[in-house]
GROMACS .gro file of C-alpha atoms in nm:
model
  228
    1MET     CA    1  -4.906   1.226  -1.014
    2ILE     CA    2  -5.064   0.985  -0.766
    3THR     CA    3  -5.316   1.107  -0.509
    4VAL     CA    4  -5.386   0.900  -0.199
    5VAL     CA    5  -5.730   0.932  -0.038
    6GLY     CA    6  -5.849   0.782   0.291
    7GLU     CA    7  -6.223   0.725   0.333
    8ARG     CA    8  -6.424   0.622   0.638
    9GLY     CA    9  -6.801   0.585   0.654
   10GLY     CA   10  -6.839   0.729   0.304
   11ARG     CA   11  -6.647   1.045   0.402
   12GLU     CA   12  -6.304   1.156   0.289
   13VAL     CA   13  -6.076   1.192   0.592
   14ALA     CA   14  -5.733   1.222   0.431
   15ARG     CA   15  -5.590   1.332   0.097
   16PHE     CA   16  -5.228   1.381  -0.008
   17ARG     CA   17  -4.997   1.348  -0.302
   18LEU     CA   18  -4.769   1.045  -0.302
   19GLY     CA   19  -4.422   1.193  -0.303
   20HIS     CA   20  -4.108   1.037  -0.445
   21GLY     CA   21  -4.000   0.748  -0.224
   22ASP     CA   22  -4.322   0.750  -0.020
   23ASP     CA   23  -4.556   0.461   0.059
   24PRO     CA   24  -4.934   0.524   0.065
   25ALA     CA   25  -5.007   0.310   0.372
   26ALA     CA   26  -4.719   0.474   0.560
   27GLY     CA   27  -4.851   0.816   0.460
   28LEU     CA   28  -5.194   0.731   0.597
   29ALA     CA   29  -5.036   0.596   0.917
   30ALA     CA   30  -4.854   0.926   0.963
   31ARG     CA   31  -5.194   1.094   0.958
   32GLY     CA   32  -5.344   0.857   1.214
   33TRP     CA   33  -5.519   0.614   0.980
   34ARG     CA   34  -5.473   0.242   0.919
   35ALA     CA   35  -5.502   0.141   0.552
   36GLY     CA   36  -5.754  -0.122   0.451
   37ALA     CA   37  -5.898  -0.223   0.113
   38VAL     CA   38  -5.785  -0.010  -0.180
   39ARG     CA   39  -5.916   0.071  -0.525
   40SER     CA   40  -5.776   0.282  -0.806
   41GLU     CA   41  -5.942   0.548  -1.018
   42GLY     CA   42  -5.825   0.721  -1.333
   43PRO     CA   43  -5.525   0.689  -1.564
   44LEU     CA   44  -5.156   0.734  -1.489
   45GLY     CA   45  -5.098   1.106  -1.460
   46ASP     CA   46  -5.422   1.155  -1.268
   47LEU     CA   47  -5.427   0.830  -1.068
   48VAL     CA   48  -5.613   0.816  -0.736
   49LEU     CA   49  -5.567   0.539  -0.478
   50ARG     CA   50  -5.872   0.526  -0.251
   51TYR     CA   51  -5.831   0.338   0.077
   52ARG     CA   52  -6.088   0.237   0.334
   53VAL     CA   53  -5.930   0.340   0.661
   54THR     CA   54  -5.979   0.292   1.034
   55PRO     CA   55  -5.837   0.506   1.314
   56GLY     CA   56  -5.486   0.421   1.430
   57ALA     CA   57  -5.211   0.579   1.633
   58ALA     CA   58  -5.004   0.822   1.426
   59ALA     CA   59  -4.680   0.657   1.311
   60PRO     CA   60  -4.379   0.785   1.118
   61GLY     CA   61  -4.462   0.803   0.749
   62THR     CA   62  -4.114   0.796   0.603
   63ARG     CA   63  -3.916   0.493   0.488
   64THR     CA   64  -3.542   0.458   0.450
   65ALA     CA   65  -3.432   0.404   0.091
   66GLN     CA   66  -3.275   0.067   0.021
   67GLY     CA   67  -2.942   0.027  -0.155
   68PRO     CA   68  -2.575   0.113  -0.098
   69GLY     CA   69  -2.626   0.487  -0.135
   70LEU     CA   70  -2.440   0.730  -0.359
   71THR     CA   71  -2.142   0.958  -0.327
   72ALA     CA   72  -2.203   1.333  -0.343
   73ASP     CA   73  -2.074   1.342  -0.702
   74GLU     CA   74  -2.296   1.051  -0.807
   75ARG     CA   75  -2.599   1.201  -0.637
   76ALA     CA   76  -2.553   1.520  -0.839
   77LEU     CA   77  -2.604   1.312  -1.155
   78VAL     CA   78  -2.917   1.133  -1.039
   79ARG     CA   79  -3.262   1.220  -1.161
   80PRO     CA   80  -3.526   1.067  -0.929
   81ARG     CA   81  -3.752   0.825  -1.114
   82GLN     CA   82  -4.091   0.695  -1.008
   83ARG     CA   83  -4.223   0.393  -1.197
   84VAL     CA   84  -4.582   0.279  -1.160
   85ALA     CA   85  -4.641  -0.081  -1.264
   86ALA     CA   86  -4.942  -0.314  -1.251
   87TYR     CA   87  -4.924  -0.689  -1.186
   88ALA     CA   88  -5.175  -0.972  -1.157
   89VAL     CA   89  -5.226  -1.280  -0.943
   90VAL     CA   90  -5.388  -1.525  -1.187
   91VAL     CA   91  -5.477  -1.872  -1.051
   92THR     CA   92  -5.655  -2.128  -1.268
   93ASP     CA   93  -5.708  -2.497  -1.191
   94GLY     CA   94  -5.465  -2.482  -0.899
   95SER     CA   95  -5.181  -2.324  -1.095
   96LEU     CA   96  -5.034  -1.973  -1.074
   97LEU     CA   97  -4.930  -1.779  -1.382
   98LEU     CA   98  -4.567  -1.665  -1.345
   99THR     CA   99  -4.304  -1.508  -1.568
  100LEU     CA  100  -3.926  -1.551  -1.563
  101LEU     CA  101  -3.723  -1.229  -1.563
  102SER     CA  102  -3.471  -1.199  -1.846
  103GLU     CA  103  -3.109  -1.087  -1.856
  104ARG     CA  104  -3.233  -0.738  -1.943
  105THR     CA  105  -3.351  -0.694  -1.584
  106GLY     CA  106  -3.170  -0.662  -1.253
  107ALA     CA  107  -3.323  -0.987  -1.126
  108ALA     CA  108  -3.257  -1.232  -1.409
  109GLY     CA  109  -3.351  -1.590  -1.331
  110ARG     CA  110  -3.622  -1.506  -1.078
  111TRP     CA  111  -3.993  -1.560  -1.118
  112THR     CA  112  -4.248  -1.283  -1.082
  113LEU     CA  113  -4.610  -1.206  -1.154
  114PRO     CA  114  -4.705  -1.106  -1.508
  115GLY     CA  115  -4.728  -0.732  -1.546
  116GLY     CA  116  -4.526  -0.420  -1.609
  117GLY     CA  117  -4.519  -0.047  -1.642
  118VAL     CA  118  -4.839   0.154  -1.675
  119ASP     CA  119  -4.820   0.382  -1.978
  120PRO     CA  120  -4.900   0.756  -1.943
  121GLY     CA  121  -5.276   0.803  -1.977
  122GLU     CA  122  -5.340   0.430  -1.927
  123GLU     CA  123  -5.555   0.294  -1.645
  124PRO     CA  124  -5.395   0.018  -1.431
  125VAL     CA  125  -5.665  -0.239  -1.515
  126ALA     CA  126  -5.601  -0.190  -1.886
  127ALA     CA  127  -5.227  -0.220  -1.821
  128VAL     CA  128  -5.280  -0.556  -1.648
  129VAL     CA  129  -5.480  -0.695  -1.941
  130ARG     CA  130  -5.223  -0.569  -2.193
  131GLU     CA  131  -4.914  -0.683  -2.001
  132VAL     CA  132  -5.049  -1.030  -1.919
  133HIS     CA  133  -5.121  -1.087  -2.288
  134GLU     CA  134  -4.783  -0.953  -2.402
  135GLU     CA  135  -4.587  -1.160  -2.152
  136THR     CA  136  -4.788  -1.484  -2.145
  137GLY     CA  137  -5.042  -1.486  -2.427
  138GLN     CA  138  -5.327  -1.527  -2.175
  139ASP     CA  139  -5.644  -1.319  -2.178
  140VAL     CA  140  -5.773  -1.205  -1.839
  141ASP     CA  141  -6.073  -1.019  -1.703
  142GLU     CA  142  -6.234  -0.944  -1.364
  143VAL     CA  143  -5.927  -0.739  -1.266
  144HIS     CA  144  -5.937  -0.601  -0.910
  145LEU     CA  145  -5.673  -0.412  -0.712
  146LEU     CA  146  -5.554  -0.597  -0.400
  147GLU     CA  147  -5.247  -0.421  -0.266
  148VAL     CA  148  -4.996  -0.144  -0.334
  149VAL     CA  149  -4.632  -0.238  -0.274
  150THR     CA  150  -4.358   0.024  -0.289
  151GLN     CA  151  -3.980   0.016  -0.284
  152HIS     CA  152  -3.735   0.307  -0.281
  153TRP     CA  153  -3.384   0.220  -0.400
  154VAL     CA  154  -3.088   0.456  -0.413
  155GLY     CA  155  -2.758   0.329  -0.546
  156VAL     CA  156  -2.563   0.221  -0.851
  157SER     CA  157  -2.719  -0.035  -1.084
  158ALA     CA  158  -2.634  -0.160  -1.433
  159ARG     CA  159  -2.792   0.164  -1.557
  160GLY     CA  160  -2.561   0.374  -1.341
  161PRO     CA  161  -2.645   0.590  -1.037
  162GLU     CA  162  -3.016   0.602  -0.973
  163ASP     CA  163  -3.285   0.702  -0.725
  164HIS     CA  164  -3.570   0.466  -0.813
  165HIS     CA  165  -3.917   0.460  -0.656
  166ALA     CA  166  -4.120   0.154  -0.758
  167VAL     CA  167  -4.496   0.169  -0.705
  168ARG     CA  168  -4.641  -0.177  -0.775
  169LEU     CA  169  -5.018  -0.215  -0.804
  170VAL     CA  170  -5.099  -0.580  -0.738
  171HIS     CA  171  -5.428  -0.711  -0.876
  172ARG     CA  172  -5.624  -1.033  -0.888
  173ALA     CA  173  -5.740  -1.134  -1.238
  174ARG     CA  174  -5.935  -1.422  -1.394
  175CYS     CA  175  -5.835  -1.640  -1.688
  176THR     CA  176  -6.126  -1.854  -1.803
  177ARG     CA  177  -5.951  -2.009  -2.104
  178PRO     CA  178  -5.592  -2.089  -2.004
  179THR     CA  179  -5.358  -2.196  -2.283
  180ARG     CA  180  -4.992  -2.283  -2.307
  181PRO     CA  181  -4.811  -1.955  -2.222
  182VAL     CA  182  -4.634  -1.776  -2.506
  183VAL     CA  183  -4.409  -1.471  -2.462
  184HIS     CA  184  -4.514  -1.225  -2.731
  185ASP     CA  185  -4.285  -0.944  -2.611
  186VAL     CA  186  -3.967  -1.115  -2.733
  187GLY     CA  187  -3.645  -0.944  -2.629
  188GLY     CA  188  -3.805  -0.766  -2.336
  189SER     CA  189  -3.804  -0.827  -1.962
  190THR     CA  190  -3.967  -1.172  -1.986
  191ALA     CA  191  -3.765  -1.483  -2.073
  192ASP     CA  192  -4.034  -1.744  -2.010
  193ALA     CA  193  -4.389  -1.785  -1.878
  194ARG     CA  194  -4.555  -2.084  -1.714
  195TRP     CA  195  -4.857  -2.209  -1.526
  196VAL     CA  196  -4.696  -2.335  -1.204
  197PRO     CA  197  -4.887  -2.566  -0.966
  198LEU     CA  198  -4.928  -2.382  -0.635
  199ALA     CA  199  -4.751  -2.662  -0.447
  200GLU     CA  200  -4.439  -2.602  -0.661
  201VAL     CA  201  -4.428  -2.224  -0.624
  202PRO     CA  202  -4.218  -2.228  -0.301
  203GLN     CA  203  -3.944  -2.420  -0.483
  204LEU     CA  204  -3.883  -2.135  -0.727
  205PRO     CA  205  -3.658  -1.831  -0.682
  206LEU     CA  206  -3.920  -1.559  -0.642
  207VAL     CA  207  -3.904  -1.181  -0.629
  208PRO     CA  208  -4.028  -1.050  -0.291
  209THR     CA  209  -4.351  -0.912  -0.439
  210VAL     CA  210  -4.488  -1.260  -0.510
  211PRO     CA  211  -4.535  -1.376  -0.147
  212VAL     CA  212  -4.689  -1.040  -0.056
  213ALA     CA  213  -4.928  -1.063  -0.350
  214LEU     CA  214  -5.035  -1.421  -0.277
  215THR     CA  215  -5.101  -1.334   0.086
  216ALA     CA  216  -5.311  -1.033  -0.020
  217ALA     CA  217  -5.502  -1.257  -0.261
  218GLY     CA  218  -5.565  -1.518   0.008
  219VAL     CA  219  -5.395  -1.786  -0.202
  220GLY     CA  220  -5.260  -2.086  -0.012
  221TRP     CA  221  -4.930  -2.193  -0.160
  222GLY     CA  222  -4.695  -2.331   0.109
  223HIS     CA  223  -4.506  -2.021   0.221
  224ARG     CA  224  -4.133  -1.984   0.193
  225GLU     CA  225  -3.934  -1.662   0.212
  226ALA     CA  226  -3.850  -1.524  -0.131
  227GLN     CA  227  -3.480  -1.512  -0.208
  228SER     CA  228  -3.327  -1.171  -0.156
   0.00000   0.00000   0.00000
């Protein structure tokens, strides 16, 4: 379960459970609040996202699911799935740490931030440290939440019919002793890992989360739209 809390002037002004397919900022907007800086508290299963908010005009809080949709028969087979994952923007000496998605994923050949699923009972910061090491061999600290990015997808994938709600917690992290990246989690979702000079990042096929994350981190990198 994920609880979203809006705070203003040290006082709680909004609290709700993040439902399947929902976005926390959109949920706050529906209640008349504009989302600002966010921090997380607690482990997965009892995770709280605390936002600093300012007043804003109430706006619709629902989002249309992406994807081709399902037939009535296919929908009857679908079990909604919410996946919470934690990722990190790691920049050292002008280079960004990126990982290449493997054939085991639905976006093989694209580059993304190091990170992955948060285990039950695990705190997102711990998940970032663990995933970055597993996927790149780098050790990071000073992990801070920057942004929450969600996507709701309903359709047929390589796994079959699915109703998938991705909740991506994007962090900034520090690597004080960068080394040549090594993928320890062989056979998983990561095919390769590299330190990529920021000037070269726009030349890569990126997943859409990367530009959003770099903007949230205030990293200048020569913007180009990620390939869809």
